[in-house]
């Protein structure tokens, strides 16, 4: 019975030790946690440690470059990257070891690795992939005038929604709350465009939306753009200008005639 009691206490001790170690140092391995943030904001990479212990070492690195960016050494000193791209942007919590990056930029996107080494030189690591997104532009809706119908038999209005200099976004057309079409892109510095055809005299509401994992921008369609063809407007402008010129010439002629009559009458006197 005494042997069983001793075995029970020993087993309980090891189970308790494993639980404590897991709670302090997190999960080891190659699991990567994704973190998304807008450019200019701040992001905190948590260690999941409530209180680092004496003689623990906290090391933060850019994994793809194997470059140290922040560290709490065994003496408890906090060391930050004060000369590189993170100059003035890093805040390391000396109680938990969590790392905060302030005023983050696109160049800070990448894989970060945390290594915690305890007094017994046992290591625990965590990885984070930080996605930094630039502010999204408002989509621009244009009318494709080359598609203007030449006769009343054509009934479609061709539109194009575009955004410039975007990355990792989707561009979508909605009719009310219903998705009509969508296109996605991961490249940078390209023009992303999505066409749409609607019927002339259509009274439904349409909107073009660009979005990423964090935010979105919306441009609502002014349906009046499809009420008249650009060539129709051009013809109306020509008629209006021609009429104005004709009236102006008529006024000038009348004034000239009256002036001649006035001059002739003065000479006859």
mmCIF file of N, CA, C and O in Angstrom, residues 99-185:
data_model
loop_
_atom_site.group_PDB
_atom_site.id
_atom_site.type_symbol
_atom_site.label_atom_id
_atom_site.label_comp_id
_atom_site.label_asym_id
_atom_site.label_seq_id
_atom_site.Cartn_x
_atom_site.Cartn_y
_atom_site.Cartn_z
ATOM 1 N N UNK A 99 6.356 40.737 -27.167
ATOM 2 C CA UNK A 99 6.991 41.740 -28.009
ATOM 3 C C UNK A 99 5.934 42.574 -28.723
ATOM 4 O O UNK A 99 5.037 42.033 -29.371
ATOM 5 N N UNK A 100 6.046 43.907 -28.610
ATOM 6 C CA UNK A 100 5.141 44.823 -29.302
ATOM 7 C C UNK A 100 5.926 45.608 -30.354
ATOM 8 O O UNK A 100 6.983 46.164 -30.061
ATOM 9 N N UNK A 101 5.391 45.625 -31.584
ATOM 10 C CA UNK A 101 5.978 46.411 -32.677
ATOM 11 C C UNK A 101 5.041 47.580 -32.932
ATOM 12 O O UNK A 101 3.871 47.384 -33.270
ATOM 13 N N UNK A 102 5.540 48.796 -32.756
ATOM 14 C CA UNK A 102 4.713 49.986 -32.952
ATOM 15 C C UNK A 102 4.954 50.577 -34.337
ATOM 16 O O UNK A 102 6.022 50.389 -34.929
ATOM 17 N N UNK A 103 3.932 51.311 -34.821
ATOM 18 C CA UNK A 103 4.030 51.970 -36.135
ATOM 19 C C UNK A 103 4.618 51.018 -37.167
ATOM 20 O O UNK A 103 5.573 51.339 -37.881
ATOM 21 N N UNK A 104 4.019 49.864 -37.298
ATOM 22 C CA UNK A 104 4.556 48.803 -38.141
ATOM 23 C C UNK A 104 4.412 49.162 -39.620
ATOM 24 O O UNK A 104 3.499 49.898 -40.008
ATOM 25 N N UNK A 105 5.338 48.663 -40.437
ATOM 26 C CA UNK A 105 5.311 48.947 -41.874
ATOM 27 C C UNK A 105 5.314 47.642 -42.663
ATOM 28 O O UNK A 105 5.498 46.550 -42.103
ATOM 29 N N UNK A 106 5.122 47.768 -43.985
ATOM 30 C CA UNK A 106 5.072 46.597 -44.858
ATOM 31 C C UNK A 106 6.359 45.783 -44.763
ATOM 32 O O UNK A 106 6.341 44.547 -44.838
ATOM 33 N N UNK A 107 7.493 46.466 -44.584
ATOM 34 C CA UNK A 107 8.777 45.766 -44.544
ATOM 35 C C UNK A 107 8.917 44.869 -43.316
ATOM 36 O O UNK A 107 9.818 44.033 -43.260
ATOM 37 N N UNK A 108 8.024 45.026 -42.336
ATOM 38 C CA UNK A 108 8.073 44.200 -41.133
ATOM 39 C C UNK A 108 7.268 42.911 -41.271
ATOM 40 O O UNK A 108 7.192 42.132 -40.311
ATOM 41 N N UNK A 109 6.676 42.695 -42.435
ATOM 42 C CA UNK A 109 5.975 41.426 -42.677
ATOM 43 C C UNK A 109 6.995 40.284 -42.676
ATOM 44 O O UNK A 109 8.117 40.437 -43.165
ATOM 45 N N UNK A 110 6.592 39.149 -42.109
ATOM 46 C CA UNK A 110 7.494 38.001 -42.130
ATOM 47 C C UNK A 110 7.308 37.061 -40.965
ATOM 48 O O UNK A 110 6.374 37.193 -40.175
ATOM 49 N N UNK A 111 8.219 36.105 -40.864
ATOM 50 C CA UNK A 111 8.142 35.055 -39.852
ATOM 51 C C UNK A 111 9.004 35.423 -38.641
ATOM 52 O O UNK A 111 10.197 35.712 -38.775
ATOM 53 N N UNK A 112 8.380 35.421 -37.463
ATOM 54 C CA UNK A 112 9.065 35.740 -36.207
ATOM 55 C C UNK A 112 9.139 34.474 -35.347
ATOM 56 O O UNK A 112 8.181 33.697 -35.297
ATOM 57 N N UNK A 113 10.251 34.309 -34.674
ATOM 58 C CA UNK A 113 10.441 33.126 -33.826
ATOM 59 C C UNK A 113 10.786 33.555 -32.410
ATOM 60 O O UNK A 113 11.669 34.392 -32.188
ATOM 61 N N UNK A 114 10.095 32.962 -31.454
ATOM 62 C CA UNK A 114 10.351 33.178 -30.024
ATOM 63 C C UNK A 114 10.978 31.917 -29.444
ATOM 64 O O UNK A 114 10.456 30.813 -29.644
ATOM 65 N N UNK A 115 12.074 32.093 -28.730
ATOM 66 C CA UNK A 115 12.708 30.971 -28.029
ATOM 67 C C UNK A 115 12.850 31.341 -26.552
ATOM 68 O O UNK A 115 13.404 32.390 -26.224
ATOM 69 N N UNK A 116 12.331 30.473 -25.679
ATOM 70 C CA UNK A 116 12.450 30.666 -24.228
ATOM 71 C C UNK A 116 13.338 29.555 -23.675
ATOM 72 O O UNK A 116 13.053 28.373 -23.858
ATOM 73 N N UNK A 117 14.408 29.970 -23.023
ATOM 74 C CA UNK A 117 15.328 29.010 -22.408
ATOM 75 C C UNK A 117 15.295 29.202 -20.899
ATOM 76 O O UNK A 117 15.587 30.304 -20.402
ATOM 77 N N UNK A 118 14.938 28.130 -20.175
ATOM 78 C CA UNK A 118 14.846 28.263 -18.723
ATOM 79 C C UNK A 118 16.186 27.975 -18.057
ATOM 80 O O UNK A 118 17.191 27.734 -18.728
ATOM 81 N N UNK A 119 16.194 28.031 -16.734
ATOM 82 C CA UNK A 119 17.447 27.870 -15.981
ATOM 83 C C UNK A 119 18.061 26.493 -16.172
ATOM 84 O O UNK A 119 19.265 26.308 -15.963
ATOM 85 N N UNK A 120 17.249 25.518 -16.580
ATOM 86 C CA UNK A 120 17.762 24.172 -16.818
ATOM 87 C C UNK A 120 18.158 23.978 -18.273
ATOM 88 O O UNK A 120 18.409 22.846 -18.706
ATOM 89 N N UNK A 121 18.152 25.111 -19.048
ATOM 90 C CA UNK A 121 18.523 25.116 -20.462
ATOM 91 C C UNK A 121 17.580 24.285 -21.315
ATOM 92 O O UNK A 121 17.966 23.694 -22.325
ATOM 93 N N UNK A 122 16.350 24.228 -20.884
ATOM 94 C CA UNK A 122 15.301 23.611 -21.704
ATOM 95 C C UNK A 122 14.649 24.690 -22.559
ATOM 96 O O UNK A 122 14.269 25.741 -22.056
ATOM 97 N N UNK A 123 14.540 24.398 -23.845
ATOM 98 C CA UNK A 123 14.027 25.388 -24.792
ATOM 99 C C UNK A 123 12.564 25.140 -25.140
ATOM 100 O O UNK A 123 12.102 24.000 -25.216
ATOM 101 N N UNK A 124 11.858 26.230 -25.362
ATOM 102 C CA UNK A 124 10.498 26.183 -25.877
ATOM 103 C C UNK A 124 10.391 27.273 -26.937
ATOM 104 O O UNK A 124 10.924 28.380 -26.754
ATOM 105 N N UNK A 125 9.762 26.968 -28.041
ATOM 106 C CA UNK A 125 9.705 27.942 -29.139
ATOM 107 C C UNK A 125 8.288 28.104 -29.672
ATOM 108 O O UNK A 125 7.458 27.194 -29.563
ATOM 109 N N UNK A 126 8.064 29.289 -30.217
ATOM 110 C CA UNK A 126 6.798 29.610 -30.872
ATOM 111 C C UNK A 126 7.124 30.420 -32.119
ATOM 112 O O UNK A 126 8.122 31.151 -32.155
ATOM 113 N N UNK A 127 6.251 30.302 -33.146
ATOM 114 C CA UNK A 127 6.456 31.049 -34.391
ATOM 115 C C UNK A 127 5.200 31.830 -34.755
ATOM 116 O O UNK A 127 4.078 31.356 -34.546
ATOM 117 N N UNK A 128 5.424 33.018 -35.304
ATOM 118 C CA UNK A 128 4.325 33.896 -35.723
ATOM 119 C C UNK A 128 4.632 34.418 -37.129
ATOM 120 O O UNK A 128 5.761 34.861 -37.391
ATOM 121 N N UNK A 129 3.643 34.367 -37.984
ATOM 122 C CA UNK A 129 3.802 35.030 -39.290
ATOM 123 C C UNK A 129 2.950 36.290 -39.264
ATOM 124 O O UNK A 129 1.728 36.224 -39.117
ATOM 125 N N UNK A 130 3.606 37.424 -39.424
ATOM 126 C CA UNK A 130 2.928 38.715 -39.356
ATOM 127 C C UNK A 130 2.649 39.216 -40.769
ATOM 128 O O UNK A 130 3.579 39.398 -41.572
ATOM 129 N N UNK A 131 1.370 39.432 -41.068
ATOM 130 C CA UNK A 131 0.947 40.012 -42.339
ATOM 131 C C UNK A 131 0.627 41.484 -42.106
ATOM 132 O O UNK A 131 -0.258 41.813 -41.312
ATOM 133 N N UNK A 132 1.334 42.376 -42.796
ATOM 134 C CA UNK A 132 1.100 43.814 -42.673
ATOM 135 C C UNK A 132 0.438 44.296 -43.961
ATOM 136 O O UNK A 132 0.990 44.121 -45.050
ATOM 137 N N UNK A 133 -0.736 44.905 -43.820
ATOM 138 C CA UNK A 133 -1.505 45.353 -44.979
ATOM 139 C C UNK A 133 -1.462 46.872 -45.094
ATOM 140 O O UNK A 133 -1.607 47.582 -44.104
ATOM 141 N N UNK A 134 -1.290 47.353 -46.322
ATOM 142 C CA UNK A 134 -1.325 48.792 -46.580
ATOM 143 C C UNK A 134 -2.778 49.262 -46.606
ATOM 144 O O UNK A 134 -3.695 48.471 -46.877
ATOM 145 N N UNK A 135 -3.033 50.555 -46.326
ATOM 146 C CA UNK A 135 -4.403 51.083 -46.419
ATOM 147 C C UNK A 135 -4.967 50.878 -47.819
ATOM 148 O O UNK A 135 -4.250 51.030 -48.818
ATOM 149 N N UNK A 136 -6.229 50.546 -47.896
ATOM 150 C CA UNK A 136 -6.857 50.264 -49.185
ATOM 151 C C UNK A 136 -7.359 51.536 -49.858
ATOM 152 O O UNK A 136 -7.929 52.407 -49.193
ATOM 153 N N UNK A 137 -7.184 51.654 -51.183
ATOM 154 C CA UNK A 137 -7.763 52.790 -51.907
ATOM 155 C C UNK A 137 -9.243 52.546 -52.170
ATOM 156 O O UNK A 137 -9.716 51.403 -52.139
ATOM 157 N N UNK A 138 -9.980 53.620 -52.419
ATOM 158 C CA UNK A 138 -11.400 53.495 -52.789
ATOM 159 C C UNK A 138 -11.476 53.088 -54.255
ATOM 160 O O UNK A 138 -10.804 53.693 -55.097
ATOM 161 N N UNK A 139 -12.248 52.065 -54.603
ATOM 162 C CA UNK A 139 -12.361 51.655 -56.009
ATOM 163 C C UNK A 139 -12.916 52.781 -56.887
ATOM 164 O O UNK A 139 -13.665 53.636 -56.420
ATOM 165 N N UNK A 140 -12.530 52.756 -58.149
ATOM 166 C CA UNK A 140 -12.993 53.745 -59.125
ATOM 167 C C UNK A 140 -13.841 53.034 -60.168
ATOM 168 O O UNK A 140 -13.414 52.028 -60.749
ATOM 169 N N UNK A 141 -15.053 53.549 -60.402
ATOM 170 C CA UNK A 141 -15.957 52.975 -61.401
ATOM 171 C C UNK A 141 -15.957 53.867 -62.628
ATOM 172 O O UNK A 141 -16.199 55.071 -62.540
ATOM 173 N N UNK A 142 -15.662 53.275 -63.792
ATOM 174 C CA UNK A 142 -15.658 54.019 -65.050
ATOM 175 C C UNK A 142 -16.613 53.372 -66.038
ATOM 176 O O UNK A 142 -16.932 52.188 -65.941
ATOM 177 N N UNK A 143 -17.034 54.212 -67.002
ATOM 178 C CA UNK A 143 -17.951 53.769 -68.051
ATOM 179 C C UNK A 143 -17.147 53.536 -69.314
ATOM 180 O O UNK A 143 -16.360 54.391 -69.724
ATOM 181 N N UNK A 144 -17.305 52.371 -69.928
ATOM 182 C CA UNK A 144 -16.590 52.066 -71.152
ATOM 183 C C UNK A 144 -17.352 52.647 -72.334
ATOM 184 O O UNK A 144 -18.278 52.039 -72.870
ATOM 185 N N UNK A 145 -16.950 53.852 -72.742
ATOM 186 C CA UNK A 145 -17.687 54.562 -73.788
ATOM 187 C C UNK A 145 -17.615 53.848 -75.126
ATOM 188 O O UNK A 145 -18.469 54.032 -75.986
ATOM 189 N N UNK A 146 -16.566 53.022 -75.324
ATOM 190 C CA UNK A 146 -16.460 52.307 -76.598
ATOM 191 C C UNK A 146 -17.588 51.303 -76.780
ATOM 192 O O UNK A 146 -17.848 50.840 -77.891
ATOM 193 N N UNK A 147 -18.247 50.971 -75.671
ATOM 194 C CA UNK A 147 -19.355 50.026 -75.728
ATOM 195 C C UNK A 147 -20.701 50.718 -75.859
ATOM 196 O O UNK A 147 -21.737 50.100 -75.680
ATOM 197 N N UNK A 148 -20.686 52.010 -76.140
ATOM 198 C CA UNK A 148 -21.943 52.750 -76.250
ATOM 199 C C UNK A 148 -22.772 52.192 -77.394
ATOM 200 O O UNK A 148 -22.260 52.002 -78.507
ATOM 201 N N UNK A 149 -24.032 51.871 -77.174
ATOM 202 C CA UNK A 149 -24.858 51.260 -78.229
ATOM 203 C C UNK A 149 -25.082 52.226 -79.383
ATOM 204 O O UNK A 149 -25.282 53.413 -79.207
ATOM 205 N N UNK A 150 -25.005 51.681 -80.590
ATOM 206 C CA UNK A 150 -25.226 52.494 -81.787
ATOM 207 C C UNK A 150 -26.690 52.535 -82.177
ATOM 208 O O UNK A 150 -27.091 53.303 -83.040
ATOM 209 N N UNK A 151 -27.486 51.708 -81.541
ATOM 210 C CA UNK A 151 -28.917 51.701 -81.832
ATOM 211 C C UNK A 151 -29.683 51.320 -80.583
ATOM 212 O O UNK A 151 -29.109 50.879 -79.597
ATOM 213 N N UNK A 152 -30.969 51.481 -80.638
ATOM 214 C CA UNK A 152 -31.813 51.181 -79.478
ATOM 215 C C UNK A 152 -31.884 49.693 -79.187
ATOM 216 O O UNK A 152 -32.368 49.282 -78.160
ATOM 217 N N UNK A 153 -31.358 48.852 -80.150
ATOM 218 C CA UNK A 153 -31.399 47.408 -79.930
ATOM 219 C C UNK A 153 -30.411 46.983 -78.841
ATOM 220 O O UNK A 153 -30.576 45.948 -78.222
ATOM 221 N N UNK A 154 -29.331 47.767 -78.611
ATOM 222 C CA UNK A 154 -28.373 47.451 -77.552
ATOM 223 C C UNK A 154 -28.934 47.908 -76.215
ATOM 224 O O UNK A 154 -29.404 49.031 -76.091
ATOM 225 N N UNK A 155 -28.857 47.034 -75.211
ATOM 226 C CA UNK A 155 -29.511 47.345 -73.939
ATOM 227 C C UNK A 155 -28.575 47.248 -72.741
ATOM 228 O O UNK A 155 -29.021 47.408 -71.624
ATOM 229 N N UNK A 156 -27.265 46.984 -72.943
ATOM 230 C CA UNK A 156 -26.341 46.816 -71.825
ATOM 231 C C UNK A 156 -25.406 48.004 -71.668
ATOM 232 O O UNK A 156 -24.948 48.587 -72.650
ATOM 233 N N UNK A 157 -25.148 48.334 -70.415
ATOM 234 C CA UNK A 157 -24.201 49.392 -70.067
ATOM 235 C C UNK A 157 -22.959 48.711 -69.483
ATOM 236 O O UNK A 157 -23.053 47.966 -68.508
ATOM 237 N N UNK A 158 -21.786 48.927 -70.088
ATOM 238 C CA UNK A 158 -20.551 48.269 -69.663
ATOM 239 C C UNK A 158 -19.786 49.157 -68.694
ATOM 240 O O UNK A 158 -19.450 50.299 -69.017
ATOM 241 N N UNK A 159 -19.484 48.601 -67.503
ATOM 242 C CA UNK A 159 -18.789 49.339 -66.447
ATOM 243 C C UNK A 159 -17.507 48.602 -66.067
ATOM 244 O O UNK A 159 -17.382 47.400 -66.298
ATOM 245 N N UNK A 160 -16.570 49.344 -65.484
ATOM 246 C CA UNK A 160 -15.326 48.749 -65.036
ATOM 247 C C UNK A 160 -14.956 49.337 -63.678
ATOM 248 O O UNK A 160 -14.864 50.551 -63.520
ATOM 249 N N UNK A 161 -14.759 48.449 -62.691
ATOM 250 C CA UNK A 161 -14.319 48.867 -61.356
ATOM 251 C C UNK A 161 -12.837 48.522 -61.222
ATOM 252 O O UNK A 161 -12.424 47.399 -61.511
ATOM 253 N N UNK A 162 -12.032 49.513 -60.766
ATOM 254 C CA UNK A 162 -10.579 49.322 -60.725
ATOM 255 C C UNK A 162 -9.989 49.852 -59.420
ATOM 256 O O UNK A 162 -10.511 50.798 -58.831
ATOM 257 N N UNK A 163 -8.870 49.232 -59.014
ATOM 258 C CA UNK A 163 -8.046 49.740 -57.916
ATOM 259 C C UNK A 163 -6.591 49.599 -58.334
ATOM 260 O O UNK A 163 -6.225 48.696 -59.092
ATOM 261 N N UNK A 164 -5.739 50.508 -57.811
ATOM 262 C CA UNK A 164 -4.322 50.512 -58.165
ATOM 263 C C UNK A 164 -3.464 50.215 -56.938
ATOM 264 O O UNK A 164 -3.835 50.527 -55.811
ATOM 265 N N UNK A 165 -2.285 49.633 -57.198
ATOM 266 C CA UNK A 165 -1.267 49.406 -56.167
ATOM 267 C C UNK A 165 -1.820 48.646 -54.960
ATOM 268 O O UNK A 165 -1.775 49.123 -53.827
ATOM 269 N N UNK A 166 -2.366 47.478 -55.217
ATOM 270 C CA UNK A 166 -2.949 46.677 -54.144
ATOM 271 C C UNK A 166 -2.264 45.314 -54.086
ATOM 272 O O UNK A 166 -1.657 44.858 -55.054
ATOM 273 N N UNK A 167 -2.388 44.684 -52.915
ATOM 274 C CA UNK A 167 -1.778 43.373 -52.710
ATOM 275 C C UNK A 167 -2.634 42.564 -51.758
ATOM 276 O O UNK A 167 -3.167 43.095 -50.791
ATOM 277 N N UNK A 168 -2.777 41.276 -52.053
ATOM 278 C CA UNK A 168 -3.542 40.353 -51.210
ATOM 279 C C UNK A 168 -4.956 40.888 -50.958
ATOM 280 O O UNK A 168 -5.401 41.007 -49.804
ATOM 281 N N UNK A 169 -5.657 41.226 -52.029
ATOM 282 C CA UNK A 169 -7.013 41.756 -51.901
ATOM 283 C C UNK A 169 -7.958 41.016 -52.835
ATOM 284 O O UNK A 169 -7.536 40.296 -53.742
ATOM 285 N N UNK A 170 -9.248 41.231 -52.599
ATOM 286 C CA UNK A 170 -10.300 40.765 -53.494
ATOM 287 C C UNK A 170 -11.127 41.961 -53.933
ATOM 288 O O UNK A 170 -11.370 42.875 -53.144
ATOM 289 N N UNK A 171 -11.544 41.955 -55.202
ATOM 290 C CA UNK A 171 -12.391 43.006 -55.758
ATOM 291 C C UNK A 171 -13.710 42.368 -56.172
ATOM 292 O O UNK A 171 -13.718 41.360 -56.881
ATOM 293 N N UNK A 172 -14.822 42.940 -55.711
ATOM 294 C CA UNK A 172 -16.121 42.295 -55.905
ATOM 295 C C UNK A 172 -17.180 43.297 -56.351
ATOM 296 O O UNK A 172 -17.140 44.469 -55.967
ATOM 297 N N UNK A 173 -18.124 42.801 -57.158
ATOM 298 C CA UNK A 173 -19.337 43.542 -57.509
ATOM 299 C C UNK A 173 -20.516 42.942 -56.753
ATOM 300 O O UNK A 173 -20.666 41.723 -56.696
ATOM 301 N N UNK A 174 -21.349 43.827 -56.173
ATOM 302 C CA UNK A 174 -22.561 43.397 -55.480
ATOM 303 C C UNK A 174 -23.772 44.084 -56.092
ATOM 304 O O UNK A 174 -23.722 45.268 -56.450
ATOM 305 N N UNK A 175 -24.843 43.326 -56.193
ATOM 306 C CA UNK A 175 -26.155 43.868 -56.556
ATOM 307 C C UNK A 175 -27.009 43.765 -55.307
ATOM 308 O O UNK A 175 -27.420 42.687 -54.917
ATOM 309 N N UNK A 176 -27.225 44.912 -54.645
ATOM 310 C CA UNK A 176 -27.836 44.856 -53.324
ATOM 311 C C UNK A 176 -26.876 44.160 -52.379
ATOM 312 O O UNK A 176 -25.724 44.566 -52.230
ATOM 313 N N UNK A 177 -27.312 43.067 -51.758
ATOM 314 C CA UNK A 177 -26.444 42.280 -50.884
ATOM 315 C C UNK A 177 -25.972 40.983 -51.538
ATOM 316 O O UNK A 177 -25.332 40.148 -50.885
ATOM 317 N N UNK A 178 -26.263 40.810 -52.830
ATOM 318 C CA UNK A 178 -25.907 39.583 -53.543
ATOM 319 C C UNK A 178 -24.595 39.757 -54.294
ATOM 320 O O UNK A 178 -24.423 40.738 -55.032
ATOM 321 N N UNK A 179 -23.676 38.809 -54.101
ATOM 322 C CA UNK A 179 -22.401 38.844 -54.793
ATOM 323 C C UNK A 179 -22.596 38.451 -56.254
ATOM 324 O O UNK A 179 -23.154 37.397 -56.559
ATOM 325 N N UNK A 180 -22.118 39.312 -57.172
ATOM 326 C CA UNK A 180 -22.222 39.036 -58.605
ATOM 327 C C UNK A 180 -20.944 38.420 -59.156
ATOM 328 O O UNK A 180 -20.990 37.472 -59.935
ATOM 329 N N UNK A 181 -19.787 38.981 -58.787
ATOM 330 C CA UNK A 181 -18.506 38.476 -59.300
ATOM 331 C C UNK A 181 -17.390 38.907 -58.357
ATOM 332 O O UNK A 181 -17.537 39.859 -57.591
ATOM 333 N N UNK A 182 -16.274 38.182 -58.460
ATOM 334 C CA UNK A 182 -15.133 38.487 -57.574
ATOM 335 C C UNK A 182 -13.836 38.061 -58.241
ATOM 336 O O UNK A 182 -13.789 37.074 -58.973
ATOM 337 N N UNK A 183 -12.776 38.834 -57.973
ATOM 338 C CA UNK A 183 -11.439 38.506 -58.461
ATOM 339 C C UNK A 183 -10.455 38.822 -57.344
ATOM 340 O O UNK A 183 -10.643 39.767 -56.587
ATOM 341 N N UNK A 184 -9.388 38.003 -57.229
ATOM 342 C CA UNK A 184 -8.393 38.194 -56.169
ATOM 343 C C UNK A 184 -7.001 38.310 -56.778
ATOM 344 O O UNK A 184 -6.743 37.827 -57.888
ATOM 345 N N UNK A 185 -6.097 38.954 -56.014
ATOM 346 C CA UNK A 185 -4.725 39.143 -56.491
ATOM 347 C C UNK A 185 -3.786 39.154 -55.291
ATOM 348 O O UNK A 185 -4.176 39.565 -54.189
#
